[in-house]
Amino acid sequence: MRRQYLDLKAKHPEAILFFRLGDFYETFDDDAETCARLLQITLTGREMGRGLRVPMAGVPFHAVQGYLARLVQLGRTVAVCEQVEDARPGAPARGMMAREVTRIVTPGTVVEPGMLDGARNNFLLAVVATPVARGGDFPTWAIAYADVSTGEFRCTQFGGPDGSEEVRREIARIDPAECIVPRAEAGPTLEAAACAGRVVTRWDAWRWELGAASQALGRAFGVATLSGFGLDDLPEATRAAGALVAYLANAHAGRPPALDGVATYLPGRHVRLDPFTRRNLDLDVPARGSGPSLLRTIDETRTAPGARLLRRWVGQPLVDVDAIRARHDCVASLFGDGGRRGAVRTLLGSVADVERIASRAANGSATPRDLHAMRESLGAAGRIAEALRDGPNDAAAALADGIDPCVEVQDLVERAIFLAPRAAPATPGRFEGAASNGRGAGDPLAAEPLVRPGFSRELDGLVAGVQEARRWIAGLEGVERERTGIPTLKVGYNRVFGYYIHVPTRHADRVPADYVRRQTVADGERFVTSDLKAKEDVVIEAAAAIAKAERQAYDGVLATIAADAERLRATASALAAIDVVAGLAEVAVRRGYVRPDVDAGTELEIHGGRHPVVEASMDGDVAFVPNDCVLDGTGRWALILTGPNMAGKSTYLRSVALIVLMAQAGSFVPAMRARIGVVDRVFTRVGAHDDLAAGRSTFMVEMVEAAQILRYATGRSLVILDEIGRGTGTRDGLAIAQAVVEYLHGRGGHEADASAAGRTRTLFATHYHELASLESTIPGVANARLEVLEEGDRVAFLHRVVPGAAGRSYGIHVARLAGMPRAVTDRAAALLADDADDRTPGGTDAPARTGRGSGAGKGPSDGDAARRVTGTPARVGPMQLTLFAPPSHPVAEAIREVDVEALTPLEALNLLAKLRGMVDRA
Ligand code: ADP
Ligand code: MG
């Protein structure tokens, strides 16, 4: 057995090998140690030949899914090895059981329902890049991704200077459970770098060659040419798609689940969102992540496929105006028609995950319960179609056309498939009087039938043939109790000994002479009689034939359903779309959203806009303050928003971006009115955040990101800059921020000539009031500020955006609001006042005055007292820092000496350790 184990293990060195031994899957050696640690199961040992004892850890076969799920979640791969000869009960296994790896479970190839999250797709993604030498100046990239649990399969390829970013964007959007990349001889590859931070599996290089990949695709879909899939001109996409199907076939030991056929797509048909923007706007949370998100806020779907589709809509907002309006039309008809909306949503409540069930039917793993859930769902689908048509002949009614209730499938399942009552403690089994009174696993009498009596004549015949023997066994307990007078005598079943009569120890003296002892157990002894043995032979023999016939009948049903898989999937996707638009209509009604007007222009006009997520998280007493935003690529294209910390700048910026993205995803928006010239790309950048994992310091990150915007923003893009330039000194930051705005203006000018689009619509929030001066120097730039109400030395933030620039930072006021002790804030105010007195006019203080000037007469900041406490923002920043740490503390001194910009991540960690040491010693 050890040799058998080692042979199998050698074939799957990268996987944990689950080796089937009786009722357990065992792991050995290093695998055992890994599993004991990760699964918190007991590590034991086992003799393996002379004097060899190896570590072993096992899990019971009936609970294997849970353990597999946990390992796979941790990014591990498990090779499952089964015994492939069937073990007859009673027949002692002679010689070595043959074993085979029947399945390689990896995060991206899971089909088991217990291991999947209904609300999200489980994508496997293949990525490949052609070396620069073959692809011109830039590598050509291709990705293919598939969800084996739904059959969805897509691929694309792209190149050009933006290719590397595009591939990162797509991977972030798809959020695959597992990435496969070509295995390389040495060194890091482009592909592996693009998948950084994810589960990456390397897959043999030859699988990615065009020939091998085309063949793999041809085999997978049973076609001689790939032209039908539109892959003729997409060799790189073909390579990725082919490698992916080959990987799947391998993971499923040559019997891969069926995919839908591969569809090509163009990333350019959707709004381009880089990974940072997705995160920054909280569009969605990553798998197993927590916290609020746009998706969570607007998800009122009632089915798992609906939830998955909404995730796709939110992740991939459209750029095609007609397609966007078509979605709005559907939402609008259900928005205004509470009756239809309610009826449809109620019916959706009884719709199961038809998409995944159809896939399981196609690959033969659907259970009877699955099939009945599908039958019920199809019935509900028919009623949903009726409900949608029960009203005006509008966009919602048209959705009903996508539904095909597949009546024959419903009918077939109804006729053929046995449905056991849910969670019935005593399943009656196939035979009357054969209640499974805990006789034990494997008892043929307790086996739940798959197929209804009357469906298969052959099966019914076999069943009838052993009815007498079965009745006899089922009645034996009563008969023997009477005969022996032992009231607690039991008839049971076990895999090794077959049927037996159990007699508790204290009745041992009443055992009749014809009982033959088979086994002694803790609480008694087990016997057989020659009659029981004879009946058992009949039953066991027939059970095998019945099981075979039944499986055949069942597989026949599955095959009939699989032949209809396309119709089923089409209906499933129609239902998902209905679920999404009904959910969007529902959330729009509940939260007071309106239909946005999306057109091909370059304007952006939002009246009374709100931040959907912040608004939803606010409790009843406080109301979200709505704000307007009016930009136009050919007119007032940029808004510079100033205001103190906590005033609501970031919230405002994000609300604008979210409203645009919601609109283009097909949703209504949180506003009074919105007109949106369609946006091709949204960039958001936030100053002063670190990307230590990638080994870049704050300022570096900011500049890399800003450079990207300057390179790629078009006249249709929306750019949101929140405090960029913060990662460096005030003067540098200001200079860079100003140069960025000037550049966007100049570049927009050229584009305006070329493409008749406008300048990049830009929102720039900053606490540098100095930037407000740009309003007077660059055409199309306007100032806005967040209104602050001053009452003596206190401030209240009104969260209202008004024209003009802010005059001051209110850092000390914010400190007061935060509950800083009065003595400290008073002292800070005094220091600030001294500082202002010491200053000579000019220097960095001068632009601040300009900024204040442009808001003259509007803000409350023009009084003398206010002027006295106003310093430059750069001085307020460090001042706040010193409030937190008394100047004399050695740790503070040490921190002060640090040149943050010059630190490498490693140095930063070392420094942190040193500081921690100083604190511990103090
Ligand atoms: P800033 O970027 O100016 O520092 P934020 O946008 O982070 O400020 O806003 C600070 C807090 O103010 C938010 O967490 C939110 O609770 C609240 N807030 C912001 N905008 C509004 C608004 N329009 N209505 C109500 N509360 C708001
Ligand atoms: Mg902010």
mmCIF file of N, CA, C and O in Angstrom, residues 543-599:
data_model
loop_
_atom_site.group_PDB
_atom_site.id
_atom_site.type_symbol
_atom_site.label_atom_id
_atom_site.label_comp_id
_atom_site.label_asym_id
_atom_site.label_seq_id
_atom_site.Cartn_x
_atom_site.Cartn_y
_atom_site.Cartn_z
ATOM 1 N N ALA A 543 -29.638 -6.049 -4.921
ATOM 2 C CA ALA A 543 -29.349 -4.630 -4.669
ATOM 3 C C ALA A 543 -28.372 -4.099 -5.698
ATOM 4 O O ALA A 543 -28.527 -2.977 -6.191
ATOM 5 N N ALA A 544 -27.396 -4.919 -6.042
ATOM 6 C CA ALA A 544 -26.419 -4.466 -7.027
ATOM 7 C C ALA A 544 -27.098 -4.236 -8.370
ATOM 8 O O ALA A 544 -26.870 -3.218 -9.030
ATOM 9 N N ALA A 545 -27.959 -5.198 -8.759
ATOM 10 C CA ALA A 545 -28.646 -5.061 -10.048
ATOM 11 C C ALA A 545 -29.594 -3.860 -10.029
ATOM 12 O O ALA A 545 -29.691 -3.114 -11.005
ATOM 13 N N ILE A 546 -30.257 -3.699 -8.892
ATOM 14 C CA ILE A 546 -31.197 -2.576 -8.776
ATOM 15 C C ILE A 546 -30.440 -1.252 -8.876
ATOM 16 O O ILE A 546 -30.832 -0.351 -9.612
ATOM 17 N N ALA A 547 -29.324 -1.193 -8.138
ATOM 18 C CA ALA A 547 -28.553 0.042 -8.136
ATOM 19 C C ALA A 547 -28.118 0.383 -9.553
ATOM 20 O O ALA A 547 -28.179 1.537 -9.986
ATOM 21 N N LYS A 548 -27.713 -0.637 -10.276
ATOM 22 C CA LYS A 548 -27.236 -0.399 -11.629
ATOM 23 C C LYS A 548 -28.386 0.091 -12.521
ATOM 24 O O LYS A 548 -28.250 1.091 -13.242
ATOM 25 N N ALA A 549 -29.505 -0.623 -12.441
ATOM 26 C CA ALA A 549 -30.643 -0.249 -13.285
ATOM 27 C C ALA A 549 -31.140 1.146 -12.922
ATOM 28 O O ALA A 549 -31.512 1.943 -13.783
ATOM 29 N N GLU A 550 -31.119 1.395 -11.633
ATOM 30 C CA GLU A 550 -31.620 2.681 -11.183
ATOM 31 C C GLU A 550 -30.718 3.824 -11.656
ATOM 32 O O GLU A 550 -31.185 4.851 -12.133
ATOM 33 N N ARG A 551 -29.419 3.573 -11.534
ATOM 34 C CA ARG A 551 -28.469 4.594 -11.965
ATOM 35 C C ARG A 551 -28.640 4.852 -13.467
ATOM 36 O O ARG A 551 -28.589 5.995 -13.926
ATOM 37 N N GLN A 552 -28.881 3.743 -14.194
ATOM 38 C CA GLN A 552 -29.072 3.898 -15.634
ATOM 39 C C GLN A 552 -30.295 4.753 -15.933
ATOM 40 O O GLN A 552 -30.247 5.661 -16.765
ATOM 41 N N ALA A 553 -31.374 4.452 -15.237
ATOM 42 C CA ALA A 553 -32.604 5.210 -15.464
ATOM 43 C C ALA A 553 -32.371 6.674 -15.102
ATOM 44 O O ALA A 553 -32.770 7.585 -15.833
ATOM 45 N N TYR A 554 -31.691 6.867 -13.993
ATOM 46 C CA TYR A 554 -31.445 8.231 -13.525
ATOM 47 C C TYR A 554 -30.553 8.988 -14.510
ATOM 48 O O TYR A 554 -30.824 10.124 -14.886
ATOM 49 N N ASP A 555 -29.481 8.310 -14.945
ATOM 50 C CA ASP A 555 -28.585 8.954 -15.908
ATOM 51 C C ASP A 555 -29.309 9.280 -17.203
ATOM 52 O O ASP A 555 -29.017 10.280 -17.864
ATOM 53 N N GLY A 556 -30.258 8.400 -17.556
ATOM 54 C CA GLY A 556 -31.055 8.675 -18.752
ATOM 55 C C GLY A 556 -31.818 9.979 -18.601
ATOM 56 O O GLY A 556 -31.871 10.801 -19.520
ATOM 57 N N VAL A 557 -32.395 10.166 -17.417
ATOM 58 C CA VAL A 557 -33.130 11.403 -17.157
ATOM 59 C C VAL A 557 -32.173 12.592 -17.246
ATOM 60 O O VAL A 557 -32.467 13.599 -17.901
ATOM 61 N N LEU A 558 -31.011 12.443 -16.607
ATOM 62 C CA LEU A 558 -30.041 13.547 -16.642
ATOM 63 C C LEU A 558 -29.624 13.864 -18.072
ATOM 64 O O LEU A 558 -29.500 15.030 -18.456
ATOM 65 N N ALA A 559 -29.445 12.818 -18.871
ATOM 66 C CA ALA A 559 -29.012 13.047 -20.254
ATOM 67 C C ALA A 559 -30.096 13.796 -21.026
ATOM 68 O O ALA A 559 -29.792 14.703 -21.815
ATOM 69 N N THR A 560 -31.359 13.409 -20.796
ATOM 70 C CA THR A 560 -32.454 14.120 -21.482
ATOM 71 C C THR A 560 -32.443 15.592 -21.084
ATOM 72 O O THR A 560 -32.616 16.477 -21.916
ATOM 73 N N ILE A 561 -32.233 15.822 -19.793
ATOM 74 C CA ILE A 561 -32.206 17.214 -19.327
ATOM 75 C C ILE A 561 -30.983 17.940 -19.893
ATOM 76 O O ILE A 561 -31.074 19.081 -20.334
ATOM 77 N N ALA A 562 -29.850 17.225 -19.911
ATOM 78 C CA ALA A 562 -28.620 17.854 -20.407
ATOM 79 C C ALA A 562 -28.792 18.279 -21.861
ATOM 80 O O ALA A 562 -28.244 19.295 -22.289
ATOM 81 N N ALA A 563 -29.565 17.511 -22.615
ATOM 82 C CA ALA A 563 -29.787 17.869 -24.018
ATOM 83 C C ALA A 563 -30.518 19.211 -24.116
ATOM 84 O O ALA A 563 -30.446 19.900 -25.122
ATOM 85 N N ASP A 564 -31.221 19.550 -23.058
ATOM 86 C CA ASP A 564 -31.948 20.819 -23.027
ATOM 87 C C ASP A 564 -31.163 21.908 -22.304
ATOM 88 O O ASP A 564 -31.715 22.963 -21.996
ATOM 89 N N ALA A 565 -29.893 21.625 -22.011
ATOM 90 C CA ALA A 565 -29.123 22.540 -21.153
ATOM 91 C C ALA A 565 -29.140 23.967 -21.679
ATOM 92 O O ALA A 565 -29.232 24.922 -20.911
ATOM 93 N N GLU A 566 -29.083 24.103 -23.010
ATOM 94 C CA GLU A 566 -29.025 25.445 -23.568
ATOM 95 C C GLU A 566 -30.300 26.231 -23.238
ATOM 96 O O GLU A 566 -30.235 27.388 -22.825
ATOM 97 N N ARG A 567 -31.452 25.569 -23.422
ATOM 98 C CA ARG A 567 -32.712 26.247 -23.109
ATOM 99 C C ARG A 567 -32.782 26.572 -21.621
ATOM 100 O O ARG A 567 -33.240 27.638 -21.213
ATOM 101 N N LEU A 568 -32.328 25.616 -20.818
ATOM 102 C CA LEU A 568 -32.381 25.842 -19.374
ATOM 103 C C LEU A 568 -31.509 27.014 -18.973
ATOM 104 O O LEU A 568 -31.901 27.863 -18.179
ATOM 105 N N ARG A 569 -30.316 27.054 -19.565
ATOM 106 C CA ARG A 569 -29.419 28.151 -19.214
ATOM 107 C C ARG A 569 -29.963 29.477 -19.700
ATOM 108 O O ARG A 569 -29.811 30.502 -19.030
ATOM 109 N N ALA A 570 -30.580 29.458 -20.880
ATOM 110 C CA ALA A 570 -31.157 30.707 -21.390
ATOM 111 C C ALA A 570 -32.239 31.196 -20.432
ATOM 112 O O ALA A 570 -32.315 32.389 -20.099
ATOM 113 N N THR A 571 -33.074 30.271 -19.982
ATOM 114 C CA THR A 571 -34.119 30.646 -19.025
ATOM 115 C C THR A 571 -33.494 31.116 -17.718
ATOM 116 O O THR A 571 -33.923 32.098 -17.120
ATOM 117 N N ALA A 572 -32.447 30.403 -17.296
ATOM 118 C CA ALA A 572 -31.781 30.800 -16.054
ATOM 119 C C ALA A 572 -31.239 32.215 -16.177
ATOM 120 O O ALA A 572 -31.375 33.026 -15.247
ATOM 121 N N SER A 573 -30.656 32.556 -17.352
ATOM 122 C CA SER A 573 -30.112 33.918 -17.414
ATOM 123 C C SER A 573 -31.230 34.943 -17.544
ATOM 124 O O SER A 573 -31.099 36.048 -17.020
ATOM 125 N N ALA A 574 -32.332 34.564 -18.204
ATOM 126 C CA ALA A 574 -33.463 35.503 -18.243
ATOM 127 C C ALA A 574 -33.980 35.760 -16.829
ATOM 128 O O ALA A 574 -34.246 36.902 -16.442
ATOM 129 N N LEU A 575 -34.089 34.693 -16.039
ATOM 130 C CA LEU A 575 -34.559 34.853 -14.659
ATOM 131 C C LEU A 575 -33.603 35.734 -13.856
ATOM 132 O O LEU A 575 -34.021 36.576 -13.065
ATOM 133 N N ALA A 576 -32.304 35.530 -14.082
ATOM 134 C CA ALA A 576 -31.322 36.334 -13.350
ATOM 135 C C ALA A 576 -31.489 37.810 -13.698
ATOM 136 O O ALA A 576 -31.477 38.678 -12.815
ATOM 137 N N ALA A 577 -31.684 38.095 -14.990
ATOM 138 C CA ALA A 577 -31.839 39.494 -15.400
ATOM 139 C C ALA A 577 -33.108 40.087 -14.800
ATOM 140 O O ALA A 577 -33.120 41.242 -14.358
ATOM 141 N N ILE A 578 -34.182 39.293 -14.780
ATOM 142 C CA ILE A 578 -35.435 39.779 -14.196
ATOM 143 C C ILE A 578 -35.230 40.068 -12.702
ATOM 144 O O ILE A 578 -35.664 41.089 -12.174
ATOM 145 N N ASP A 579 -34.521 39.158 -12.056
ATOM 146 C CA ASP A 579 -34.243 39.335 -10.625
ATOM 147 C C ASP A 579 -33.465 40.638 -10.396
ATOM 148 O O ASP A 579 -33.776 41.412 -9.481
ATOM 149 N N VAL A 580 -32.471 40.874 -11.252
ATOM 150 C CA VAL A 580 -31.644 42.076 -11.069
ATOM 151 C C VAL A 580 -32.469 43.338 -11.284
ATOM 152 O O VAL A 580 -32.450 44.242 -10.442
ATOM 153 N N VAL A 581 -33.247 43.408 -12.375
ATOM 154 C CA VAL A 581 -33.967 44.666 -12.607
ATOM 155 C C VAL A 581 -35.081 44.842 -11.578
ATOM 156 O O VAL A 581 -35.334 45.967 -11.123
ATOM 157 N N ALA A 582 -35.728 43.760 -11.173
ATOM 158 C CA ALA A 582 -36.762 43.895 -10.141
ATOM 159 C C ALA A 582 -36.129 44.364 -8.836
ATOM 160 O O ALA A 582 -36.691 45.196 -8.114
ATOM 161 N N GLY A 583 -34.918 43.845 -8.540
ATOM 162 C CA GLY A 583 -34.219 44.256 -7.320
ATOM 163 C C GLY A 583 -33.797 45.719 -7.395
ATOM 164 O O GLY A 583 -33.909 46.461 -6.416
ATOM 165 N N LEU A 584 -33.328 46.136 -8.564
ATOM 166 C CA LEU A 584 -32.924 47.533 -8.717
ATOM 167 C C LEU A 584 -34.134 48.460 -8.609
ATOM 168 O O LEU A 584 -34.051 49.555 -8.047
ATOM 169 N N ALA A 585 -35.273 48.000 -9.149
ATOM 170 C CA ALA A 585 -36.486 48.808 -9.028
ATOM 171 C C ALA A 585 -36.889 48.908 -7.559
ATOM 172 O O ALA A 585 -37.247 49.979 -7.057
ATOM 173 N N GLU A 586 -36.784 47.804 -6.861
ATOM 174 C CA GLU A 586 -37.149 47.777 -5.452
ATOM 175 C C GLU A 586 -36.274 48.737 -4.637
ATOM 176 O O GLU A 586 -36.762 49.530 -3.835
ATOM 177 N N VAL A 587 -34.982 48.658 -4.853
ATOM 178 C CA VAL A 587 -34.084 49.502 -4.066
ATOM 179 C C VAL A 587 -34.301 50.970 -4.434
ATOM 180 O O VAL A 587 -34.236 51.868 -3.583
ATOM 181 N N ALA A 588 -34.624 51.231 -5.700
ATOM 182 C CA ALA A 588 -34.877 52.614 -6.123
ATOM 183 C C ALA A 588 -36.103 53.172 -5.407
ATOM 184 O O ALA A 588 -36.110 54.324 -4.962
ATOM 185 N N VAL A 589 -37.132 52.347 -5.274
ATOM 186 C CA VAL A 589 -38.337 52.799 -4.576
ATOM 187 C C VAL A 589 -38.030 53.031 -3.099
ATOM 188 O O VAL A 589 -38.340 54.069 -2.529
ATOM 189 N N ARG A 590 -37.374 52.053 -2.496
ATOM 190 C CA ARG A 590 -37.113 52.155 -1.057
ATOM 191 C C ARG A 590 -36.234 53.334 -0.697
ATOM 192 O O ARG A 590 -36.393 53.955 0.340
ATOM 193 N N ARG A 591 -35.238 53.612 -1.555
ATOM 194 C CA ARG A 591 -34.261 54.630 -1.173
ATOM 195 C C ARG A 591 -34.427 55.936 -1.937
ATOM 196 O O ARG A 591 -33.581 56.818 -1.836
ATOM 197 N N GLY A 592 -35.460 56.035 -2.719
ATOM 198 C CA GLY A 592 -35.709 57.304 -3.400
ATOM 199 C C GLY A 592 -34.700 57.619 -4.482
ATOM 200 O O GLY A 592 -34.180 58.723 -4.545
ATOM 201 N N TYR A 593 -34.385 56.648 -5.338
ATOM 202 C CA TYR A 593 -33.501 56.902 -6.464
ATOM 203 C C TYR A 593 -34.341 57.341 -7.667
ATOM 204 O O TYR A 593 -35.538 57.069 -7.730
ATOM 205 N N VAL A 594 -33.670 58.010 -8.621
ATOM 206 C CA VAL A 594 -34.375 58.408 -9.842
ATOM 207 C C VAL A 594 -33.681 57.824 -11.073
ATOM 208 O O VAL A 594 -32.517 57.432 -11.015
ATOM 209 N N ARG A 595 -34.425 57.832 -12.161
ATOM 210 C CA ARG A 595 -33.850 57.365 -13.414
ATOM 211 C C ARG A 595 -32.896 58.424 -13.950
ATOM 212 O O ARG A 595 -33.278 59.572 -14.147
ATOM 213 N N PRO A 596 -31.644 58.068 -14.198
ATOM 214 C CA PRO A 596 -30.709 59.036 -14.762
ATOM 215 C C PRO A 596 -30.908 59.117 -16.272
ATOM 216 O O PRO A 596 -31.340 58.153 -16.889
ATOM 217 N N ASP A 597 -30.574 60.262 -16.821
ATOM 218 C CA ASP A 597 -30.664 60.435 -18.256
ATOM 219 C C ASP A 597 -29.254 60.313 -18.819
ATOM 220 O O ASP A 597 -28.424 61.186 -18.603
ATOM 221 N N VAL A 598 -28.989 59.220 -19.504
ATOM 222 C CA VAL A 598 -27.635 58.989 -20.006
ATOM 223 C C VAL A 598 -27.599 59.289 -21.500
ATOM 224 O O VAL A 598 -28.472 58.833 -22.239
ATOM 225 N N ASP A 599 -26.636 60.097 -21.941
ATOM 226 C CA ASP A 599 -26.516 60.368 -23.367
ATOM 227 C C ASP A 599 -25.052 60.354 -23.790
ATOM 228 O O ASP A 599 -24.167 60.095 -22.986
#
